[in-house]
Amino acid sequence: MKEIISYAHIKHNQVSVNGEVVFQSNSSLTLIEFLSEAYKNLGASYPKFHKMDAQCKLGFLCAEFALKGTNFLTENNLSKTAIVLSNCASSLETDRVHQHSIDDKSNYFPSPAVFVYTLPNITIGELAIKHKITGENAFFVSEQLDADLLVNYTETLFQGNTKAAIVGWVEVDGANFEAFIFLTENTENINKSSIFKPLNKTSVITIYNQTIWTH
Amino acid sequence: MDALIEKLKGQIIEQLNLAEVKPEEIKPDSPLFGEGLGLDSIDALELIVLLEKHYGIKIQDPKDGKTIFQSLRTMAEYIKSQGKS
């Protein structure tokens, strides 16, 4: 049986884990300031974090919060762990930064460190590098969180070699941002907590709407 | 030379987003790549951009970067040699 074992949701300058707000910052902070505060709160030490673009930072943090306190990475074969992410704006925010750097021909200094993030699936790459995950991966672009698509695709992967997956939505477009990531694994024959939910569209929509944001 | 090295420290930290690195932690003769600051290939490209943006120096052959970017001191010496400090 495939179950969702943990999930995290970031929006409104707050982080929730399994439906409970675990971190919130001043709502006036910019996205980058908020991400920096959330990173400190997480207590992570990963210098490469500071080099990531906003979308990768957001996806990285959301995944870290979902993973924290679980045995997901140690109990699963990372070569059989998939990463399936999605969003609406693709890499538009970083595309804009890159475009800005090449607008003025007399001040033309495109940054290689920015340019490498002008693809949305780099967020998957950052997670894969951090945790040495080498399984299947896919990044979908859809107008909004498409629970049907994510569940169906992940189910398809489970029919192959995949035994676990990190799945979700990581969106940054200007000041608007949101990340929602859940961890799912094949829990057959393993006695797991009753709080876990079966991997299906209803569960995904339920946990996506579960958090009561404080502002 | 020391003033240029200090200036480079700040510019490198800013250009490469080394948010967790303090200027005093970058030693003038420590390797920038590998066991030193642990920079990667993208950082090498950023250093090339840094030289062009702040000092007007264009590295014509990227292979020269291996020598120029060995350490802060070799970077500073190269900038001096180009009469751009």
Coordinates of C-alpha atoms in Angstrom, one line a residue:
Chain A
M1 CA 0.0 0.0 0.0
K2 CA 1.3 3.4 -0.9
E3 CA 0.9 6.0 1.8
I4 CA 1.6 9.6 2.4
I5 CA 3.8 9.7 5.5
S6 CA 4.7 13.3 5.9
Y7 CA 4.0 16.7 4.3
A8 CA 5.0 20.3 4.5
H9 CA 3.3 23.4 3.2
I10 CA 4.9 26.9 2.8
K11 CA 2.9 30.1 2.1
H12 CA 1.9 33.4 3.7
N13 CA 5.4 33.5 5.2
Q14 CA 4.6 30.4 7.3
V15 CA 5.7 26.8 7.3
S16 CA 3.4 24.0 8.3
V17 CA 4.3 20.4 8.8
N18 CA 1.6 17.7 8.8
G19 CA -1.0 20.4 9.0
E20 CA 0.4 22.4 11.9
V21 CA 2.2 25.7 11.6
V22 CA 5.7 25.2 12.9
F23 CA 7.3 28.5 11.8
Q24 CA 6.1 31.9 10.9
S25 CA 7.8 35.2 10.2
N26 CA 6.8 38.8 9.9
S27 CA 4.4 38.9 6.9
S28 CA 6.2 42.0 5.7
L29 CA 9.4 40.1 4.9
T30 CA 10.3 39.6 1.3
L31 CA 10.4 36.0 0.0
I32 CA 14.2 36.0 0.2
E33 CA 14.2 37.3 3.7
F34 CA 11.5 34.8 4.7
L35 CA 13.5 31.9 3.2
S36 CA 16.6 33.0 5.0
E37 CA 14.7 33.1 8.4
A38 CA 13.1 29.7 7.7
Y39 CA 16.5 28.2 6.8
K40 CA 17.9 29.5 10.2
N41 CA 14.8 28.0 12.0
L42 CA 15.4 24.7 10.3
G43 CA 18.9 24.6 11.8
A44 CA 20.3 23.2 8.5
S45 CA 23.9 23.7 7.5
Y46 CA 24.1 23.6 3.7
P47 CA 26.2 26.5 2.3
K48 CA 25.0 25.7 -1.2
F49 CA 21.5 26.8 -0.1
H50 CA 22.6 30.5 -0.3
K51 CA 23.6 30.0 -4.0
M52 CA 20.2 28.7 -5.0
D53 CA 17.5 30.8 -6.7
A54 CA 14.3 31.5 -4.8
Q55 CA 12.4 28.6 -6.3
C56 CA 15.1 26.1 -5.3
K57 CA 15.4 27.5 -1.8
L58 CA 11.7 27.2 -1.4
G59 CA 11.6 23.6 -2.7
F60 CA 14.6 22.7 -0.7
L61 CA 13.2 24.1 2.6
C62 CA 9.7 22.6 2.0
A63 CA 11.3 19.1 1.4
E64 CA 13.6 19.5 4.5
F65 CA 10.6 20.4 6.7
A66 CA 8.7 17.4 5.4
L67 CA 11.7 15.1 5.8
K68 CA 12.6 16.3 9.3
G69 CA 11.7 13.7 12.0
T70 CA 11.1 11.0 9.4
N71 CA 13.2 8.0 8.5
F72 CA 12.3 8.4 4.8
L73 CA 15.8 8.8 3.6
T74 CA 17.3 6.0 5.6
E75 CA 14.5 3.5 5.2
N76 CA 14.2 3.9 1.5
N77 CA 16.5 2.9 -1.3
L78 CA 17.5 6.3 -2.8
S79 CA 18.1 4.8 -6.2
K80 CA 14.4 3.8 -6.1
T81 CA 13.1 7.1 -4.8
A82 CA 11.5 9.4 -7.2
I83 CA 11.1 13.2 -7.2
V84 CA 8.0 14.6 -8.9
L85 CA 7.4 18.3 -8.7
S86 CA 5.2 20.8 -10.5
N87 CA 4.3 24.5 -10.7
C88 CA 2.6 27.1 -12.9
A89 CA 5.3 29.7 -13.5
S90 CA 8.1 27.3 -14.5
S91 CA 11.3 29.2 -13.8
L92 CA 9.8 32.6 -14.7
E93 CA 11.2 34.4 -11.7
T94 CA 14.8 33.6 -12.4
D95 CA 14.2 34.0 -16.1
R96 CA 13.3 37.6 -15.3
V97 CA 16.5 38.1 -13.3
H98 CA 18.5 36.7 -16.1
Q99 CA 16.7 38.9 -18.7
H100 CA 17.3 42.0 -16.5
S101 CA 21.1 41.2 -16.5
I102 CA 21.2 41.3 -20.4
D103 CA 18.7 44.1 -21.0
D104 CA 21.4 46.8 -21.1
K105 CA 24.0 46.1 -23.7
S106 CA 26.3 48.7 -22.2
N107 CA 26.1 46.9 -18.8
Y108 CA 26.0 43.3 -20.1
F109 CA 27.0 40.9 -17.3
P110 CA 24.8 37.8 -17.4
S111 CA 25.5 35.7 -14.4
P112 CA 26.3 32.0 -14.9
A113 CA 25.1 31.3 -11.4
V114 CA 21.7 32.8 -12.3
F115 CA 21.5 31.2 -15.7
V116 CA 21.8 27.7 -14.4
Y117 CA 18.5 28.2 -12.6
T118 CA 16.6 29.1 -15.7
L119 CA 14.9 25.7 -15.8
P120 CA 12.2 24.6 -13.2
N121 CA 13.5 21.1 -12.8
I122 CA 16.8 22.4 -11.3
T123 CA 14.8 22.3 -8.0
I124 CA 14.6 18.5 -8.4
G125 CA 18.4 18.5 -9.1
E126 CA 19.1 20.4 -5.9
L127 CA 17.1 17.9 -3.9
A128 CA 18.7 15.0 -5.6
I129 CA 22.2 16.3 -5.0
K130 CA 21.6 17.1 -1.4
H131 CA 20.2 13.7 -0.6
K132 CA 21.9 11.5 -3.2
I133 CA 18.6 10.6 -4.7
T134 CA 19.0 8.9 -8.1
G135 CA 15.5 7.6 -8.9
E136 CA 13.0 8.7 -11.5
N137 CA 12.1 12.4 -11.7
A138 CA 9.7 14.7 -13.5
F139 CA 8.6 18.3 -13.4
F140 CA 5.2 19.2 -14.6
V141 CA 3.8 22.7 -15.4
S142 CA 0.1 23.1 -14.8
E143 CA -2.1 26.1 -14.0
Q144 CA -2.6 25.0 -10.4
L145 CA -1.8 22.0 -8.2
D146 CA -3.1 19.0 -10.1
A147 CA -3.5 16.3 -7.5
D148 CA -4.9 13.9 -10.1
L149 CA -1.8 14.3 -12.3
L150 CA 0.7 14.0 -9.5
V151 CA -1.0 11.0 -8.0
N152 CA -1.5 9.2 -11.3
Y153 CA 2.1 9.8 -12.4
T154 CA 3.5 8.7 -9.0
E155 CA 1.3 5.6 -9.1
T156 CA 2.7 4.8 -12.5
L157 CA 6.3 5.1 -11.2
F158 CA 5.4 2.7 -8.3
Q159 CA 4.4 0.2 -10.9
G160 CA 8.0 0.2 -12.0
N161 CA 11.1 0.2 -9.7
T162 CA 10.1 3.2 -7.6
K163 CA 9.4 2.4 -3.9
A164 CA 9.2 6.0 -2.6
A165 CA 8.7 9.5 -3.8
I166 CA 8.9 13.2 -2.9
V167 CA 6.0 14.9 -4.7
G168 CA 4.6 18.4 -4.8
W169 CA 4.3 21.9 -5.9
V170 CA 6.9 24.7 -5.8
E171 CA 5.8 28.0 -7.2
V172 CA 7.5 31.4 -7.3
D173 CA 6.1 34.3 -9.3
G174 CA 7.1 37.7 -8.1
A175 CA 5.9 38.2 -4.6
N176 CA 3.6 35.2 -4.8
F177 CA 5.0 31.9 -3.6
E178 CA 3.9 28.6 -2.3
A179 CA 5.4 25.1 -1.8
F180 CA 3.6 21.9 -0.9
I181 CA 5.5 18.7 -0.7
F182 CA 4.5 15.3 0.5
L183 CA 6.5 12.1 1.0
T184 CA 5.0 8.8 -0.1
E185 CA 6.3 5.3 0.2
N186 CA 5.2 1.7 -0.2
T187 CA 4.3 0.7 3.3
E188 CA 3.3 -2.8 2.6
N189 CA 3.9 -5.2 5.5
I190 CA 5.2 -2.3 7.7
N191 CA 3.4 -1.3 10.8
K192 CA 3.1 2.5 10.4
S193 CA 1.2 5.2 12.3
S194 CA -2.5 5.5 11.7
I195 CA -2.0 9.2 10.8
F196 CA -0.6 8.2 7.5
K197 CA -2.9 8.6 4.5
P198 CA -3.3 6.5 1.4
L199 CA -1.8 7.9 -1.8
N200 CA -4.9 9.2 -3.7
K201 CA -6.3 12.4 -5.0
T202 CA -8.6 12.9 -2.0
S203 CA -5.8 12.6 0.5
V204 CA -3.6 15.1 -1.4
I205 CA -6.4 17.6 -1.6
T206 CA -7.2 17.1 2.1
I207 CA -3.7 17.6 3.3
Y208 CA -3.2 20.5 0.9
N209 CA -6.2 22.3 2.5
Q210 CA -5.5 21.1 6.0
T211 CA -3.4 24.0 7.4
I212 CA -5.1 26.8 9.2
W213 CA -2.9 29.8 8.3
T214 CA -2.6 32.4 11.0
H215 CA -2.7 35.4 8.7
Chain B
M1 CA 48.4 44.3 -2.5
D2 CA 46.8 43.7 0.9
A3 CA 44.1 46.3 0.3
L4 CA 43.3 44.6 -3.1
I5 CA 43.1 41.2 -1.4
E6 CA 40.7 42.6 1.2
K7 CA 38.6 44.2 -1.5
L8 CA 38.5 40.9 -3.4
K9 CA 37.3 39.0 -0.4
G10 CA 34.2 41.2 -0.2
Q11 CA 33.6 41.0 -3.9
I12 CA 33.9 37.2 -4.0
I13 CA 31.6 36.7 -1.0
E14 CA 29.0 38.9 -2.7
Q15 CA 29.3 37.6 -6.2
L16 CA 29.4 34.0 -5.2
N17 CA 26.7 34.3 -2.5
L18 CA 29.0 32.9 0.2
A19 CA 26.6 34.0 2.9
E20 CA 28.1 31.7 5.6
V21 CA 31.7 32.8 4.9
K22 CA 33.3 35.7 6.8
P23 CA 36.1 37.7 5.0
E24 CA 38.7 36.7 7.7
E25 CA 38.0 33.0 6.9
I26 CA 39.4 33.4 3.4
K27 CA 43.2 33.1 3.6
P28 CA 45.2 34.9 0.9
D29 CA 47.1 31.8 -0.1
S30 CA 44.5 29.1 0.5
P31 CA 43.2 27.4 -2.6
L32 CA 39.9 28.8 -3.8
F33 CA 38.8 25.5 -5.3
G34 CA 38.9 22.0 -3.8
E35 CA 39.8 22.0 -0.2
G36 CA 39.8 25.8 0.2
L37 CA 36.4 27.5 -0.2
G38 CA 35.2 24.5 -2.1
L39 CA 34.1 26.5 -5.1
D40 CA 32.7 24.7 -8.2
S41 CA 32.7 25.2 -12.0
I42 CA 29.9 27.8 -11.9
D43 CA 31.8 29.8 -9.3
A44 CA 34.8 29.8 -11.7
L45 CA 32.6 31.4 -14.4
E46 CA 31.4 33.9 -11.8
L47 CA 35.0 34.8 -11.0
I48 CA 35.6 35.5 -14.7
V49 CA 32.5 37.7 -14.7
L50 CA 33.8 39.4 -11.5
L51 CA 37.1 40.3 -13.1
E52 CA 35.4 41.8 -16.1
K53 CA 32.7 43.6 -14.2
H54 CA 34.8 45.2 -11.5
Y55 CA 38.3 45.4 -13.2
G56 CA 37.5 45.5 -16.9
I57 CA 39.7 42.4 -17.4
K58 CA 38.6 39.9 -20.0
I59 CA 40.2 36.5 -19.7
Q60 CA 40.6 35.4 -23.3
D61 CA 41.5 31.8 -22.6
P62 CA 39.5 30.2 -19.9
K63 CA 42.4 27.7 -19.3
D64 CA 44.3 30.7 -17.8
G65 CA 41.7 30.7 -15.0
K66 CA 43.4 27.7 -13.4
T67 CA 46.5 29.7 -12.7
I68 CA 44.7 33.1 -12.0
F69 CA 42.2 31.6 -9.6
Q70 CA 44.5 29.5 -7.5
S71 CA 44.1 31.8 -4.6
L72 CA 43.2 35.3 -3.6
R73 CA 46.8 36.3 -3.9
T74 CA 47.2 35.0 -7.5
M75 CA 44.0 36.8 -8.4
A76 CA 45.3 40.1 -6.9
E77 CA 48.7 39.6 -8.6
Y78 CA 47.0 39.0 -12.0
I79 CA 44.8 42.2 -11.5
K80 CA 48.0 44.2 -10.7
S81 CA 49.8 42.7 -13.7
Q82 CA 47.0 44.0 -15.9
G83 CA 47.4 47.5 -14.4
K84 CA 43.8 47.4 -13.2
S85 CA 43.9 47.6 -9.4

